[in-house]
Amino acid sequence: MEISMSNMNKYIMSLDQGTTSSRCILFDKQGRICSMAQKEFAQIYPEPGWVEHDPMEIWASQMSVVTEAVSRIGASADDIAALGITNQRETTVVWDRRTGRPIYNAIVWQCRRTADYINRLKCDGMEDYVRKTTGLVPDAYFSASKLAWILDNVEGARKDAAAGNLLFGTVDTWLIWNLTKGEVHVTDYTNASRTMMFDIHNLCWDKKIIEYFDIPEVMLPQVKPSGCVYGYTENSLFGGCIPIAGAAGDQQAALFGQCCFDAGEVKNTYGTGCFLLMNTGDKAVESKNGLLTTIAAGTDNDVQYALEGSIFVAGAGIQWLRDEMNILETSAQSEEYARSVEDTAGVYVVPAFTGLGAPYWNPYARGTVVGITRGCTKAHFVRAVLESMAYQTYDILKIMENESGVDIPKLKVDGGASKNDFLMQFQSDILNVDVLRPECVETTALGAAYLAGIAVGYWKDKDDIRKNWAISNTFHPDLADAGRQELLSGWERAVRCALAWAEA
């Protein structure tokens, strides 16, 4: 089908399928939000450390917010130049191609149920091979062991998979398959690079790894660049065929949305987790200290790479205070509580609810609170949870500087928690660098929109979209070195306690 651009194409539609909610945002040529809708969906915890989603609820919630977003401004399919998708990465869906129904719940990136699979892989001498081939530290975080678990534990799954009846996908693949009514089974380089099955150097599924996990290659989607036309929405969904022209894992989409196109540029996204990415250009930098080498989002086959530090719990810590602990009524209250006290009264919270990610990679660590005295109040506790995001970011940024050989004088930030001025100022103080918050902090969705828009000519090129990026606030460090070092020393002791629990 030939793509036709007309004056009627007012918007780019971005589907932002996250860990706790689905969103739809319509952007204009200036990168401004014209309409937005969001819907949370259920988090399923079958056992401690296990996390699941219902793939049908993901699909239903995503369609619901599309309907809401377009109806708010009276848009139609003719108004949409293209559709881009960004998604929670690593989350694993397996479905029957004949029925379109999942054979099991989606196993979420946070889920630790396959830690034993990874231990076995290491014992079998595969660790170095996996690291060099995929750029990843072997961990239950990634899709490969999750997929193997589903095949091992759902009755008849291995037989159906071998017969070619089952399909695997990360959430982008699941959405595209449904948007095209089963016509297109595809993923992009960024999502493929997070499965722990993809050779990031030769840009193909790695036969040795998929054979190790006994995964039939016929299950795996075709892999394409992040910005290209994958297919078209089925006509009945939106009353017209819209090009699906962009897809990227949420963190790579945010890197693109922040216009970090050049080697050495860095962004941090404060979402459910926290993810620090540095563009390393056409060089795949191999980390020796727990960072990941991954593929950055791009609009063609000329692949760029990134160094990444993954923090499993960031905004999820604030949600925990709100939903499970009932300490907060709203997430926004956290800033008010944090500002009501001068410090944390010596309290540190290490939010290792599902283990510790970079640079520790310990799936058995658990949440730890240290330094509590009789004088600890709710406000001190809330502030300590907020500060933990900044400390975890520090751990990664310093390693990133050392391994890349690049001094990082500024950090671009985005994501929901980046709206918290207290947190951003504390982040600047702890890092001793300027923190730059753009006018549009929805850079994950914006990145997907940019990828799709460039693919269909809505925007000309990267220089065209770079003009849209604008700073809203800059936070400058305002903490003496001695105070910074004292705080960081306390954090290091707290992390040692969390790791010691894992060893008990």
Coordinates of C-alpha atoms in Angstrom, one line a residue:
M1 CA 0.0 0.0 0.0
E2 CA 1.4 3.4 -1.0
I3 CA 1.6 6.0 1.8
S4 CA -0.3 9.2 0.9
M5 CA 0.5 12.4 2.9
S6 CA -2.1 15.2 2.7
N7 CA -3.0 18.4 4.5
M8 CA -5.6 16.3 6.4
N9 CA -2.9 14.4 8.2
K10 CA -2.8 16.6 11.3
Y11 CA -1.4 14.2 14.0
I12 CA 0.9 11.4 14.8
M13 CA -0.7 8.8 17.1
S14 CA 1.6 7.3 19.8
L15 CA 0.6 4.2 21.7
D16 CA 2.5 4.2 25.0
Q17 CA 2.0 0.7 26.6
G18 CA 3.6 0.9 30.0
T19 CA 4.0 -1.4 32.9
T20 CA 1.0 0.0 34.9
S21 CA -1.1 1.8 32.3
S22 CA -1.8 2.2 28.6
R23 CA -1.8 5.6 27.0
C24 CA -2.6 7.2 23.7
I25 CA -1.2 10.6 22.8
L26 CA -1.7 12.6 19.6
F27 CA 1.1 14.9 18.7
D28 CA 1.3 17.8 16.2
K29 CA 4.3 18.9 14.1
Q30 CA 5.7 20.9 16.9
G31 CA 5.8 17.9 19.2
R32 CA 3.0 19.3 21.3
I33 CA 0.4 17.1 23.0
C34 CA -3.0 17.7 21.4
S35 CA -4.9 14.9 23.1
M36 CA -4.1 12.3 25.7
A37 CA -5.9 9.4 27.4
Q38 CA -4.6 6.9 30.0
K39 CA -6.0 3.8 31.7
E40 CA -4.4 1.7 34.4
F41 CA -4.7 -2.1 34.3
A42 CA -4.3 -4.9 36.8
Q43 CA -1.0 -6.0 38.3
I44 CA -1.0 -9.7 39.0
Y45 CA 1.2 -11.2 41.7
P46 CA 0.7 -15.0 41.9
E47 CA 3.6 -15.5 44.2
P48 CA 6.3 -13.3 45.9
G49 CA 8.6 -12.0 43.2
W50 CA 6.2 -13.0 40.4
V51 CA 4.6 -10.3 38.2
E52 CA 2.0 -10.9 35.4
H53 CA -0.4 -9.0 33.2
D54 CA -3.4 -10.2 31.2
P55 CA -2.5 -9.6 27.5
M56 CA -6.1 -9.2 26.6
E57 CA -6.5 -6.5 29.2
I58 CA -3.4 -4.7 27.8
W59 CA -5.0 -4.8 24.3
A60 CA -8.4 -3.7 25.6
S61 CA -7.0 -0.9 27.6
Q62 CA -4.9 0.3 24.7
M63 CA -7.9 0.4 22.3
S64 CA -10.0 2.1 25.0
V65 CA -7.5 5.0 25.3
V66 CA -7.2 5.3 21.5
T67 CA -11.0 5.8 21.3
E68 CA -10.9 8.3 24.2
A69 CA -8.0 10.3 22.8
V70 CA -9.3 10.7 19.3
S71 CA -12.9 11.4 20.4
R72 CA -11.7 14.3 22.7
I73 CA -10.7 16.3 19.7
G74 CA -13.0 14.8 17.1
A75 CA -10.2 13.2 15.1
S76 CA -10.7 10.5 12.5
A77 CA -8.4 8.0 10.8
D78 CA -7.8 10.6 8.0
D79 CA -6.3 13.0 10.5
I80 CA -3.6 10.5 11.6
A81 CA -0.5 10.4 9.4
A82 CA 1.0 7.4 11.2
L83 CA 0.9 5.4 14.4
G84 CA 4.0 4.7 16.6
I85 CA 4.3 2.2 19.5
T86 CA 6.4 2.3 22.5
N87 CA 6.2 -0.4 25.2
Q88 CA 7.3 -1.9 28.4
R89 CA 10.3 -4.0 27.3
E90 CA 11.1 -7.7 28.0
T91 CA 7.6 -8.5 29.1
T92 CA 6.8 -11.8 27.3
V93 CA 3.6 -12.9 25.6
V94 CA 2.9 -16.2 23.9
W95 CA -0.3 -16.7 22.0
D96 CA -2.0 -19.2 19.6
R97 CA -1.8 -17.9 16.0
R98 CA -5.1 -19.9 15.3
T99 CA -7.2 -18.3 17.9
G100 CA -5.3 -15.1 18.8
R101 CA -5.6 -16.0 22.5
P102 CA -2.7 -15.9 24.9
I103 CA -1.8 -19.3 26.3
Y104 CA -0.7 -17.8 29.6
N105 CA -0.6 -14.4 31.2
A106 CA 2.2 -12.0 30.1
I107 CA 5.3 -12.5 32.3
V108 CA 6.4 -9.0 33.2
W109 CA 10.0 -7.7 33.0
Q110 CA 10.0 -7.3 36.8
C111 CA 9.2 -11.0 37.4
R112 CA 12.0 -13.1 39.1
R113 CA 10.5 -16.6 38.7
T114 CA 13.2 -17.7 36.2
A115 CA 16.2 -16.9 38.4
D116 CA 17.0 -20.6 38.6
Y117 CA 17.0 -20.8 34.7
I118 CA 19.7 -18.1 34.7
N119 CA 21.8 -19.8 37.4
R120 CA 21.7 -23.0 35.3
L121 CA 22.7 -21.1 32.2
K122 CA 25.7 -19.7 34.1
C123 CA 26.7 -23.1 35.4
D124 CA 26.5 -24.4 31.9
G125 CA 29.2 -21.9 30.8
M126 CA 27.0 -19.7 28.7
E127 CA 27.4 -16.4 30.5
D128 CA 30.2 -14.9 28.5
Y129 CA 28.7 -16.0 25.2
V130 CA 25.3 -14.4 26.1
R131 CA 27.1 -11.2 27.2
K132 CA 29.2 -10.8 24.1
T133 CA 26.4 -11.8 21.7
T134 CA 23.4 -10.0 23.2
G135 CA 25.1 -7.2 25.2
L136 CA 23.1 -8.3 28.2
V137 CA 24.0 -9.6 31.6
P138 CA 22.2 -12.9 31.9
D139 CA 19.2 -12.3 34.1
A140 CA 15.6 -13.3 34.7
Y141 CA 14.7 -9.7 33.7
F142 CA 15.0 -10.5 30.0
S143 CA 12.5 -12.4 27.8
A144 CA 14.4 -15.7 26.9
S145 CA 14.0 -17.5 30.2
K146 CA 10.4 -16.2 30.6
L147 CA 9.5 -17.7 27.2
A148 CA 11.2 -21.0 28.1
W149 CA 9.2 -21.1 31.4
I150 CA 5.9 -20.7 29.6
L151 CA 6.8 -23.5 27.2
D152 CA 7.9 -25.7 30.1
N153 CA 4.8 -25.0 32.3
V154 CA 1.8 -24.7 30.0
E155 CA 0.4 -28.1 29.1
G156 CA 1.0 -28.9 25.4
A157 CA 2.9 -25.7 24.8
R158 CA 6.1 -27.2 23.5
K159 CA 4.2 -29.5 21.1
D160 CA 2.2 -26.6 19.7
A161 CA 5.2 -24.4 19.5
A162 CA 7.2 -27.0 17.5
A163 CA 4.2 -27.4 15.2
G164 CA 4.3 -23.6 14.4
N165 CA 1.0 -22.8 16.2
L166 CA 2.4 -20.5 18.9
L167 CA 3.9 -17.0 18.5
F168 CA 6.1 -15.1 20.8
G169 CA 6.3 -11.4 21.2
T170 CA 7.1 -8.5 23.4
V171 CA 4.3 -6.1 23.9
D172 CA 5.0 -4.2 20.7
T173 CA 4.7 -7.4 18.7
W174 CA 1.4 -8.3 20.5
L175 CA -0.1 -4.9 19.7
I176 CA 1.0 -4.9 16.1
W177 CA -0.4 -8.4 15.5
N178 CA -3.7 -7.3 16.9
L179 CA -3.8 -4.0 15.1
T180 CA -3.3 -5.8 11.8
K181 CA -5.7 -8.6 12.7
G182 CA -2.9 -11.2 12.6
E183 CA -1.3 -10.0 9.4
V184 CA 2.0 -8.9 10.8
H185 CA 4.3 -10.6 13.3
V186 CA 7.2 -8.2 13.8
T187 CA 9.4 -6.4 16.3
D188 CA 12.0 -3.8 16.1
Y189 CA 15.8 -3.9 16.8
T190 CA 15.4 -2.3 20.2
N191 CA 12.9 -4.7 21.6
A192 CA 14.7 -7.7 20.0
S193 CA 17.9 -6.6 21.7
R194 CA 16.2 -7.0 25.1
T195 CA 15.1 -10.6 24.7
M196 CA 18.5 -12.1 25.4
M197 CA 18.1 -14.1 22.2
F198 CA 19.2 -11.5 19.6
D199 CA 22.7 -11.0 18.2
I200 CA 23.1 -7.2 18.4
H201 CA 26.2 -7.3 16.1
N202 CA 24.9 -9.4 13.3
L203 CA 21.2 -8.3 13.8
C204 CA 19.6 -11.7 13.9
W205 CA 18.2 -14.3 16.3
D206 CA 21.0 -16.3 17.8
K207 CA 20.7 -20.0 17.1
K208 CA 22.9 -21.1 19.9
I209 CA 20.9 -19.3 22.6
I210 CA 17.4 -20.3 21.3
E211 CA 18.6 -23.9 21.0
Y212 CA 19.9 -23.7 24.6
F213 CA 16.4 -22.7 25.8
D214 CA 14.7 -25.1 23.3
I215 CA 12.7 -22.3 21.6
P216 CA 11.5 -23.0 18.0
E217 CA 12.7 -20.2 15.8
V218 CA 9.3 -20.2 14.0
M219 CA 7.8 -18.6 17.1
L220 CA 10.0 -15.5 16.8
P221 CA 8.9 -12.3 15.0
Q222 CA 10.7 -10.7 12.0
V223 CA 13.0 -7.9 13.2
K224 CA 13.1 -4.5 11.5
P225 CA 14.4 -0.9 12.2
S226 CA 12.5 1.1 14.7
G227 CA 11.3 3.6 12.1
C228 CA 9.7 1.9 9.1
V229 CA 6.2 1.0 7.9
Y230 CA 5.5 -2.5 9.5
G231 CA 1.9 -2.6 8.2
Y232 CA -1.5 -0.9 8.4
T233 CA -4.2 -1.0 11.0
E234 CA -7.2 -3.2 10.0
N235 CA -9.8 -0.9 8.5
S236 CA -12.6 -1.7 11.0
L237 CA -10.6 -0.7 14.1
F238 CA -10.4 3.1 13.3
G239 CA -12.5 3.5 10.3
G240 CA -9.5 3.7 8.0
C241 CA -6.0 2.2 7.5
I242 CA -3.3 4.0 9.4
P243 CA 0.4 3.2 8.8
I244 CA 2.1 1.5 11.8
A245 CA 5.4 3.2 11.1
G246 CA 7.4 3.2 14.4
A247 CA 8.1 0.9 17.3
A248 CA 10.7 1.1 20.1
G249 CA 11.1 -0.2 23.6
D250 CA 10.2 2.6 26.0
Q251 CA 13.7 3.5 27.1
Q252 CA 15.1 3.7 23.6
A253 CA 12.1 5.7 22.5
A254 CA 12.8 8.2 25.3
L255 CA 16.4 8.5 24.2
F256 CA 15.1 9.3 20.7
G257 CA 12.4 11.6 22.0
Q258 CA 15.1 13.5 24.0
C259 CA 17.0 14.0 20.7
C260 CA 20.0 12.2 22.1
F261 CA 21.2 11.4 18.6
D262 CA 25.0 11.9 19.1
A263 CA 27.5 9.7 21.0
G264 CA 27.9 10.8 24.6
E265 CA 24.4 12.2 25.1
V266 CA 22.5 10.8 28.1
K267 CA 19.0 10.7 29.4
N268 CA 17.3 9.2 32.5
T269 CA 13.6 8.2 32.6
Y270 CA 11.9 8.1 35.9
G271 CA 9.0 5.7 35.4
T272 CA 8.0 2.5 37.1
G273 CA 11.7 1.7 37.0
C274 CA 14.5 4.1 36.2
F275 CA 16.6 3.8 33.1
L276 CA 19.7 5.7 32.2
L277 CA 20.9 5.5 28.6
M278 CA 23.9 6.9 26.8
N279 CA 24.2 7.0 23.1
T280 CA 27.5 5.4 22.1
G281 CA 27.1 5.9 18.3
D282 CA 28.1 3.0 16.0
K283 CA 30.3 1.5 18.8
A284 CA 28.9 -1.2 21.0
V285 CA 30.7 -0.5 24.3
E286 CA 31.1 -3.7 26.3
S287 CA 30.6 -3.0 30.0
K288 CA 32.8 -4.7 32.7
N289 CA 30.7 -3.4 35.6
G290 CA 27.1 -4.4 35.2
L291 CA 25.8 -2.0 32.5
L292 CA 24.1 -3.3 29.4
T293 CA 24.9 -2.8 25.7
T294 CA 21.8 -2.4 23.8
I295 CA 20.5 -1.1 20.4
A296 CA 19.3 2.5 20.2
A297 CA 16.3 3.5 18.2
G298 CA 16.9 4.5 14.6
T299 CA 15.1 5.2 11.4
D300 CA 17.1 2.9 9.1
N301 CA 19.5 -0.1 9.1
D302 CA 22.5 2.0 10.2
V303 CA 22.3 0.8 13.8
Q304 CA 23.5 2.9 16.8
Y305 CA 24.2 1.5 20.2
A306 CA 23.6 2.6 23.8
L307 CA 24.9 1.8 27.3
E308 CA 22.1 1.3 29.7
G309 CA 21.7 1.0 33.4
S310 CA 18.4 -0.5 34.5
I311 CA 16.9 0.3 37.9
F312 CA 13.9 -2.0 38.7
V313 CA 12.1 0.2 41.2
A314 CA 11.8 3.9 40.9
G315 CA 8.2 5.3 40.6
A316 CA 7.0 1.9 41.7
G317 CA 8.3 2.8 45.1
I318 CA 6.0 5.8 45.3
Q319 CA 3.1 3.6 44.1
W320 CA 3.9 1.2 46.9
L321 CA 3.7 4.0 49.4
R322 CA 0.3 5.0 47.9
D323 CA -1.3 1.6 47.2
E324 CA 0.1 -1.0 49.5
M325 CA 1.3 1.1 52.5
N326 CA -1.5 3.7 52.4
I327 CA 1.1 6.4 53.4
L328 CA 0.2 8.6 50.5
E329 CA -3.2 9.4 48.9
T330 CA -1.6 10.6 45.6
S331 CA 1.9 10.2 44.2
A332 CA 2.2 14.0 44.0
Q333 CA 2.0 14.3 47.8
S334 CA 5.5 12.8 48.0
E335 CA 7.1 16.1 47.1
E336 CA 5.1 17.9 49.9
Y337 CA 6.2 15.4 52.5
A338 CA 9.8 15.4 51.4
R339 CA 10.0 19.2 51.6
S340 CA 8.5 19.2 55.1
V341 CA 11.7 17.7 56.7
E342 CA 15.3 18.8 56.3
D343 CA 16.6 15.3 55.7
T344 CA 15.6 11.6 56.2
A345 CA 16.8 11.5 59.8
G346 CA 19.4 8.9 58.8
V347 CA 16.9 6.6 57.1
Y348 CA 17.7 4.9 53.8
V349 CA 15.3 2.8 51.8
V350 CA 16.7 0.3 49.2
P351 CA 13.6 -0.6 47.1
A352 CA 14.8 -4.0 46.0
F353 CA 11.3 -5.4 45.7
T354 CA 12.2 -7.6 42.8
G355 CA 15.9 -7.8 43.3
L356 CA 18.6 -5.2 42.4
G357 CA 19.3 -4.3 38.8
A358 CA 22.4 -2.5 37.5
P359 CA 25.1 -2.5 38.6
Y360 CA 24.5 -5.3 41.1
W361 CA 22.3 -7.8 39.2
N362 CA 21.2 -9.7 42.3
P363 CA 17.7 -11.2 41.8
Y364 CA 17.5 -12.4 45.5
A365 CA 18.1 -9.0 47.1
R366 CA 14.9 -7.6 48.8
G367 CA 13.7 -4.3 49.9
T368 CA 15.6 -3.0 53.0
V369 CA 15.1 -0.1 55.4
V370 CA 17.9 1.0 57.6
G371 CA 18.7 3.7 60.0
I372 CA 15.3 3.9 61.7
T373 CA 15.1 5.7 65.1
R374 CA 12.2 6.7 67.3
G375 CA 12.3 10.1 65.6
C376 CA 11.5 8.7 62.1
T377 CA 8.3 10.1 60.8
K378 CA 6.1 9.4 57.7
A379 CA 7.7 12.4 56.0
H380 CA 11.3 11.0 56.6
F381 CA 10.2 7.7 55.2
V382 CA 8.7 9.2 52.1
R383 CA 11.7 11.4 51.5
A384 CA 14.0 8.3 51.8
V385 CA 12.0 6.5 49.1
L386 CA 12.3 9.5 46.8
E387 CA 16.0 9.9 47.4
S388 CA 16.6 6.2 46.6
M389 CA 15.9 7.0 42.9
A390 CA 18.7 9.6 42.9
Y391 CA 21.2 7.3 44.6
Q392 CA 20.5 4.4 42.3
T393 CA 21.0 6.8 39.3
Y394 CA 24.3 7.9 40.8
D395 CA 25.5 4.3 41.0
I396 CA 25.0 3.9 37.3
L397 CA 26.1 7.3 36.0
K398 CA 29.5 7.1 37.5
I399 CA 30.1 3.7 36.0
M400 CA 28.9 5.0 32.6
E401 CA 31.4 7.8 32.7
N402 CA 34.3 5.5 33.5
E403 CA 33.4 2.9 30.9
S404 CA 32.7 5.3 28.1
G405 CA 35.5 7.7 28.9
V406 CA 33.1 10.6 28.5
D407 CA 32.6 13.3 31.2
I408 CA 28.8 13.8 31.7
P409 CA 28.2 17.5 32.6
K410 CA 24.4 17.3 32.2
L411 CA 21.6 14.8 32.4
K412 CA 18.4 15.1 30.4
V413 CA 15.4 13.7 32.4
D414 CA 11.9 12.7 31.6
G415 CA 9.1 10.4 32.9
G416 CA 6.4 11.0 35.5
A417 CA 8.7 11.4 38.5
S418 CA 10.8 14.0 36.7
K419 CA 7.9 16.4 37.4
N420 CA 8.9 16.3 41.1
D421 CA 11.1 19.4 41.7
F422 CA 12.4 18.1 45.0
L423 CA 13.7 14.9 43.4
M424 CA 15.2 16.6 40.4
Q425 CA 17.1 19.1 42.7
F426 CA 18.3 16.2 44.9
Q427 CA 19.4 14.3 41.8
S428 CA 21.5 17.3 40.7
D429 CA 23.0 17.6 44.1
I430 CA 24.0 14.0 44.4
L431 CA 25.4 13.8 40.8
N432 CA 27.0 17.2 41.0
V433 CA 25.8 17.9 37.4
D434 CA 23.0 20.0 35.8
V435 CA 19.7 18.2 35.4
L436 CA 17.7 19.4 32.3
R437 CA 13.9 18.8 32.2
P438 CA 12.3 19.4 28.8
E439 CA 8.9 21.1 28.3
C440 CA 7.5 17.8 27.2
V441 CA 8.4 15.1 29.7
E442 CA 6.4 12.5 27.8
T443 CA 9.4 11.8 25.7
T444 CA 8.8 8.0 25.5
A445 CA 5.6 8.5 23.6
L446 CA 7.1 11.4 21.7
G447 CA 10.1 9.3 20.6
A448 CA 7.7 6.7 19.1
A449 CA 5.8 9.5 17.4
Y450 CA 9.0 10.9 15.9
L451 CA 10.1 7.5 14.6
A452 CA 6.7 6.9 12.9
G453 CA 6.5 10.5 11.6
I454 CA 10.0 10.4 10.0
A455 CA 9.2 7.1 8.4
V456 CA 6.1 8.6 6.5
G457 CA 7.6 12.0 5.9
Y458 CA 5.5 13.9 8.5
W459 CA 8.9 15.2 9.8
K460 CA 11.8 15.5 7.3
D461 CA 14.6 14.1 9.4
K462 CA 16.3 14.3 12.9
D463 CA 17.3 17.9 12.4
D464 CA 13.6 18.7 11.8
I465 CA 12.5 17.3 15.2
R466 CA 15.6 18.6 17.1
K467 CA 14.1 22.0 16.7
N468 CA 11.1 20.9 18.9
W469 CA 13.2 20.1 21.9
A470 CA 13.0 22.9 24.6
I471 CA 14.1 23.1 28.2
S472 CA 11.5 23.7 30.9
N473 CA 13.8 23.7 34.0
T474 CA 17.5 23.4 34.7
F475 CA 18.5 22.2 38.2
H476 CA 22.0 23.2 39.3
P477 CA 23.9 21.3 42.1
D478 CA 23.8 23.1 45.4
L479 CA 25.4 20.7 47.9
A480 CA 28.9 20.8 49.4
D481 CA 31.2 17.9 48.5
A482 CA 31.4 16.8 52.2
G483 CA 27.7 16.5 52.5
R484 CA 27.4 14.7 49.2
Q485 CA 30.0 12.1 50.3
E486 CA 28.4 11.6 53.6
L487 CA 25.0 10.8 52.1
L488 CA 26.5 8.5 49.5
S489 CA 28.5 6.6 52.1
G490 CA 25.2 5.9 54.0
W491 CA 23.6 4.7 50.8
E492 CA 26.5 2.3 50.1
R493 CA 26.1 0.8 53.6
A494 CA 22.3 0.4 53.0
V495 CA 22.9 -1.4 49.7
R496 CA 25.3 -3.8 51.4
C497 CA 22.6 -4.6 53.9
A498 CA 20.2 -5.5 51.1
L499 CA 22.8 -7.7 49.4
A500 CA 23.6 -9.3 52.7
W501 CA 20.0 -10.3 53.1
A502 CA 20.2 -12.1 49.7
E503 CA 23.2 -14.1 51.0
A504 CA 21.5 -15.3 54.2

